[in-house]
PDB file of C-alpha atoms and ligand atoms in Angstrom:
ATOM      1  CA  UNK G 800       0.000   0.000   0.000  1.00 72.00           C
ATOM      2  CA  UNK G 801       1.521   2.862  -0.966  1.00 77.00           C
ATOM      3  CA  UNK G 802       0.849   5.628   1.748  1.00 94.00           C
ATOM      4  CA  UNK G 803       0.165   3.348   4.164  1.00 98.00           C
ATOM      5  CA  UNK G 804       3.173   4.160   7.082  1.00 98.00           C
ATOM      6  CA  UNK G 805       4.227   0.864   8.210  1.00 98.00           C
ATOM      7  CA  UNK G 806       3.795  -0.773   4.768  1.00 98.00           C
ATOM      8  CA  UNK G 807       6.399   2.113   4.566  1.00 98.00           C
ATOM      9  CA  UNK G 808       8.047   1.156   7.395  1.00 98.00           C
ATOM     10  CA  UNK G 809       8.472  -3.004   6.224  1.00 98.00           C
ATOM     11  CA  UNK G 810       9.837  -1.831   3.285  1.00 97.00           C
ATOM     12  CA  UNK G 811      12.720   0.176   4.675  1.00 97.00           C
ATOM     13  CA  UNK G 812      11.387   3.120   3.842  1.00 97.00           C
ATOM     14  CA  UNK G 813      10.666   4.939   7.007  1.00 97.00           C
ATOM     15  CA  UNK G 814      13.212   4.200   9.378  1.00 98.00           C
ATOM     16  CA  UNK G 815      12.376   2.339  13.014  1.00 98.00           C
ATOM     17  CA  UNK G 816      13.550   0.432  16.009  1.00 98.00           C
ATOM     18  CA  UNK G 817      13.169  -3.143  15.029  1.00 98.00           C
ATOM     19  CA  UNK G 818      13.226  -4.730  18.116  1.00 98.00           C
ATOM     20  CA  UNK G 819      11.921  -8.487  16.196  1.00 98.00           C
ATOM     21  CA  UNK G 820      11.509  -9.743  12.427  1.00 98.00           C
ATOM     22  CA  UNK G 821      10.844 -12.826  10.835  1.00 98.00           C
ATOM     23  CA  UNK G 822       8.776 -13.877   7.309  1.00 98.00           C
ATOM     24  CA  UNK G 823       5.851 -13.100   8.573  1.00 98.00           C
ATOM     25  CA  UNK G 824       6.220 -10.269  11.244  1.00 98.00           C
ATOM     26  CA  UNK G 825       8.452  -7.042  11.868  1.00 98.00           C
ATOM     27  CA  UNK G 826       7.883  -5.265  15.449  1.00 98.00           C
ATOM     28  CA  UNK G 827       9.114  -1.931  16.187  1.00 98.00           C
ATOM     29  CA  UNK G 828       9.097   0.674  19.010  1.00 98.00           C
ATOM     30  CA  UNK G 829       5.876   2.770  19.396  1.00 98.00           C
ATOM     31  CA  UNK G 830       7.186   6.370  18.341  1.00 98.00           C
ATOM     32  CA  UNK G 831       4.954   7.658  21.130  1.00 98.00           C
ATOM     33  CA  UNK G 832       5.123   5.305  24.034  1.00 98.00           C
ATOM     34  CA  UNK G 833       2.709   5.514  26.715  1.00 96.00           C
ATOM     35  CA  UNK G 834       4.284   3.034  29.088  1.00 97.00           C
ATOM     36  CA  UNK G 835       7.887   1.986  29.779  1.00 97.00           C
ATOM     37  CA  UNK G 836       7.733  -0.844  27.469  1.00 98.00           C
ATOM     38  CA  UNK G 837       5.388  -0.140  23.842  1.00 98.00           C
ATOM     39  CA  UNK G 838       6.119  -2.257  20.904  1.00 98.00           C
ATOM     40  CA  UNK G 839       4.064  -2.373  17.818  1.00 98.00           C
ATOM     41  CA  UNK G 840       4.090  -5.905  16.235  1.00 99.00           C
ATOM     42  CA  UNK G 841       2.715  -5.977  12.476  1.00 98.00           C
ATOM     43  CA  UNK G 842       1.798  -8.225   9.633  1.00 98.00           C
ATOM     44  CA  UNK G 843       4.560  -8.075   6.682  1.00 98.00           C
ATOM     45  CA  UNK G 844       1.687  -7.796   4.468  1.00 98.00           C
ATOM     46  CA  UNK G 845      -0.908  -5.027   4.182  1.00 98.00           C
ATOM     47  CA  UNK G 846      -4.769  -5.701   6.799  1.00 98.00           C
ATOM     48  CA  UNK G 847      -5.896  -2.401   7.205  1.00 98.00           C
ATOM     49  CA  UNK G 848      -7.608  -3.775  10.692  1.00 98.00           C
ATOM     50  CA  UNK G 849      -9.184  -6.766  12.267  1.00 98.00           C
ATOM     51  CA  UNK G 850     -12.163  -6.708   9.738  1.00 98.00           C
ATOM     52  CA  UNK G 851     -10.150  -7.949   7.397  1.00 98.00           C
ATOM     53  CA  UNK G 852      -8.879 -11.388   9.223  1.00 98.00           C
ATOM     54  CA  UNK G 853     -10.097 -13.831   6.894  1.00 98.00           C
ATOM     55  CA  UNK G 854      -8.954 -18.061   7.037  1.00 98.00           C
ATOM     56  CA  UNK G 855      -6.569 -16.694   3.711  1.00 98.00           C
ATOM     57  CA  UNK G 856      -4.639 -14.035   5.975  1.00 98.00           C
ATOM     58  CA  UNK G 857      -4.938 -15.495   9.707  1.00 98.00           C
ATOM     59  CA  UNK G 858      -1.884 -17.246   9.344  1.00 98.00           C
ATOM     60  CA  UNK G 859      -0.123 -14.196   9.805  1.00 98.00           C
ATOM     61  CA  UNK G 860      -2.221 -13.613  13.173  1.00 98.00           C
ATOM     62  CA  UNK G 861      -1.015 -16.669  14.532  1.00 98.00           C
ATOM     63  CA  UNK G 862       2.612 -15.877  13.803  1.00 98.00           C
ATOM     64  CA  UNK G 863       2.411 -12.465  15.163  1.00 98.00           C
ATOM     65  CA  UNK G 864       1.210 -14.050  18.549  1.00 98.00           C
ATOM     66  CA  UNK G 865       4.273 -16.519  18.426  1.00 98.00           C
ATOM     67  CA  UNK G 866       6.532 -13.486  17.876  1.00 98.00           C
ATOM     68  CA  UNK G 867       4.310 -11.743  21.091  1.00 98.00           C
ATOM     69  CA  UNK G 868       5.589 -14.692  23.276  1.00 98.00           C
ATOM     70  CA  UNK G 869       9.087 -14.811  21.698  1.00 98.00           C
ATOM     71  CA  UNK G 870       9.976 -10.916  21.874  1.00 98.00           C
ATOM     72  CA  UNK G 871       8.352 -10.428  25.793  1.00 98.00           C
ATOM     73  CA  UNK G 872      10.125 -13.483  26.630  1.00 98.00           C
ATOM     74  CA  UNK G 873      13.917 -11.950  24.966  1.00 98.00           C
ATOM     75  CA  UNK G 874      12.930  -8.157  26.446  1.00 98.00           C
ATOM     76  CA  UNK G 875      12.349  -9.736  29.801  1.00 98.00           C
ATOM     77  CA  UNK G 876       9.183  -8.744  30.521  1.00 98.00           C
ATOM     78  CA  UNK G 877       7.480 -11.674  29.876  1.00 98.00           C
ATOM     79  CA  UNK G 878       7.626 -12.900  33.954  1.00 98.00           C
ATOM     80  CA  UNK G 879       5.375  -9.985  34.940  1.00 98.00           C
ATOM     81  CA  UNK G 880       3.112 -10.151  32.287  1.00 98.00           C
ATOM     82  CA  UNK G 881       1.830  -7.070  29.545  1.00 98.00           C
ATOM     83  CA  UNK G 882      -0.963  -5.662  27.804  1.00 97.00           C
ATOM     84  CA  UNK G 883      -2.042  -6.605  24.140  1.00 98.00           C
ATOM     85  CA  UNK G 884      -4.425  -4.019  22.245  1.00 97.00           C
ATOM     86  CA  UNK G 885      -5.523  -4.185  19.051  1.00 98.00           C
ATOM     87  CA  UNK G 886      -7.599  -0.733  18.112  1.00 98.00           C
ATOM     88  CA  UNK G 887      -9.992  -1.286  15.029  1.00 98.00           C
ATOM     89  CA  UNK G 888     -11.756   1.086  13.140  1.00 98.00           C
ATOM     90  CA  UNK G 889     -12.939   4.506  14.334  1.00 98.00           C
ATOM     91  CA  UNK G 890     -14.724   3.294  17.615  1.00 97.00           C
ATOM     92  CA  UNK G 891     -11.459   1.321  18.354  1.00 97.00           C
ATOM     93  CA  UNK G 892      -9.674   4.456  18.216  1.00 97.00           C
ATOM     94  CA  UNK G 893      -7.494   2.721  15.287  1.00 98.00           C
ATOM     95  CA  UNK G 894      -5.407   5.748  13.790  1.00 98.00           C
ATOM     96  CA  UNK G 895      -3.377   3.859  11.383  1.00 98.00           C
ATOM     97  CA  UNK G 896      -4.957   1.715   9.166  1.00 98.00           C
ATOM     98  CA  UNK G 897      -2.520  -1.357   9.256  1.00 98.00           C
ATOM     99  CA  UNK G 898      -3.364  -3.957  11.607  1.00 98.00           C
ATOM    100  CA  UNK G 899      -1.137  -4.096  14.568  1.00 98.00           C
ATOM    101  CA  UNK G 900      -0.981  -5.390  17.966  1.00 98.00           C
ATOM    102  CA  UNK G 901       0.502  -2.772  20.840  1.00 98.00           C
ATOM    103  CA  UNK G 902       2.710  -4.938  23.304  1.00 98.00           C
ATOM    104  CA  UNK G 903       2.260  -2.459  26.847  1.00 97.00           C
ATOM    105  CA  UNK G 904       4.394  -3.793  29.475  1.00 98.00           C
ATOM    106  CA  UNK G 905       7.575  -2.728  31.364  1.00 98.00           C
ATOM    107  CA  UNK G 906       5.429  -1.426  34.579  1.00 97.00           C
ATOM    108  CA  UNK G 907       1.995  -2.061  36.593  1.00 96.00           C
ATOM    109  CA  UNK G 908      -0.279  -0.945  33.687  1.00 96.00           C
ATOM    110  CA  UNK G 909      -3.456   0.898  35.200  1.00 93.00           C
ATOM    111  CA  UNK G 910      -6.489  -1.341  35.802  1.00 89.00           C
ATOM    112  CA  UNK G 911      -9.088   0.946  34.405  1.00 74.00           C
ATOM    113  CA  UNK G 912      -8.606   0.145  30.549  1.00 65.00           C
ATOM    114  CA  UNK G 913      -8.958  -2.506  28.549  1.00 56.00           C
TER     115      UNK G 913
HETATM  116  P1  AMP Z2461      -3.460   2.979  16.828  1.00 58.82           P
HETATM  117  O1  AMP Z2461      -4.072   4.140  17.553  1.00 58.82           O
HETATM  118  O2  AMP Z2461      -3.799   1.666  17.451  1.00 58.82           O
HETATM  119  O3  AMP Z2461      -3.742   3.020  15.352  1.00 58.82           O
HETATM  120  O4  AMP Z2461      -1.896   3.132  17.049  1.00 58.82           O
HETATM  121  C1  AMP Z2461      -1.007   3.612  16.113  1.00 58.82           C
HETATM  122  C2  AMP Z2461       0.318   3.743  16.815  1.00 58.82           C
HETATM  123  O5  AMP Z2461       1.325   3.922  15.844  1.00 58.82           O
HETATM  124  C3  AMP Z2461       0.403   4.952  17.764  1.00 58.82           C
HETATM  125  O6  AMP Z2461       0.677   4.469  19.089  1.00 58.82           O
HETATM  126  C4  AMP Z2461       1.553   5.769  17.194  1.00 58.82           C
HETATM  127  O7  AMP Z2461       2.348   6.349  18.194  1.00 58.82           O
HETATM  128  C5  AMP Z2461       2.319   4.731  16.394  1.00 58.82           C
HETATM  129  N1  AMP Z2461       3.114   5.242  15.289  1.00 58.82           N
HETATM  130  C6  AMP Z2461       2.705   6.079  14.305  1.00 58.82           C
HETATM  131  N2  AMP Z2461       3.709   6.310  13.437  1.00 58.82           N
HETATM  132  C7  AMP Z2461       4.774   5.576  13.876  1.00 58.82           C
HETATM  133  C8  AMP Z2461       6.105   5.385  13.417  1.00 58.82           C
HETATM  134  N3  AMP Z2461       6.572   5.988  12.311  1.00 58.82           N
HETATM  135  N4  AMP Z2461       6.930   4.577  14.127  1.00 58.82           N
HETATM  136  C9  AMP Z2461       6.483   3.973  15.252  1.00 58.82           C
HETATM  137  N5  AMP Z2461       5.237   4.099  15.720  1.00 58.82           N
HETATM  138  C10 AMP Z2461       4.390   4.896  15.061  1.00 58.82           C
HETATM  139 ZN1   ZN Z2462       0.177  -1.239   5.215  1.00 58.82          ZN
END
């Protein structure tokens, strides 16, 4: 997609701080963290949002899960456990429109949000 950010961002194009990548998944620091620990894990191809997770594409889910387990578990913060938000659509408060998974962690996250 071409002015979609973190297609952008997968293709080298916009720099970031890869902190994981395989076939199937990059993840990358949020720009604008809002704990001590915000990583953004994303599909290597383009989903705008969760609408779109179809039995074709859901492989890609699964894998970005597996990478969830694999990059808490190498940033150590996989003992005291983290937060994983998806936002979708307007509702959702989604403001790019590539799905991706936050990974919140790092600290006691507040109770009063999803
Ligand atoms: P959402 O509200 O779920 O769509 O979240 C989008 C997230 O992308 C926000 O937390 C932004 O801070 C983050 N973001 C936007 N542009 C970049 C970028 N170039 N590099 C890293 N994170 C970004
Ligand atoms: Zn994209």
């Amino acid at each position: 997609m071409e002015d979609c950010i973190f297609c952008k961002i997968i293709a080298g194009d916009i720099p970031s701080q890869k902190v994981y990548e395989d076939e199937y998944v990059l993840a990358f620091r949020d720009v604008n963290p809002v704990c001590a620990f915000h990583v953004l894990v994303v599909p290597k191809i383009h989903i705008c949002c969760a609408n779109k997770i179809t039995e074709e594409n859901s492989l890609y889910v699964a894998k970005i899960f597996e990478a969830i387990a694999k990059i808490t578990k190498a940033e150590g913060i996989a003992e005291d456990g983290y937060r994983v938000i998806n936002n979708c659509g307007t509702h959702g408060g989604q403001t790019v429109k590539h799905l991706h998974f936050h990974i919140l962690g790092g600290e006691q996250l507040p109770m009063n949000i999803l």
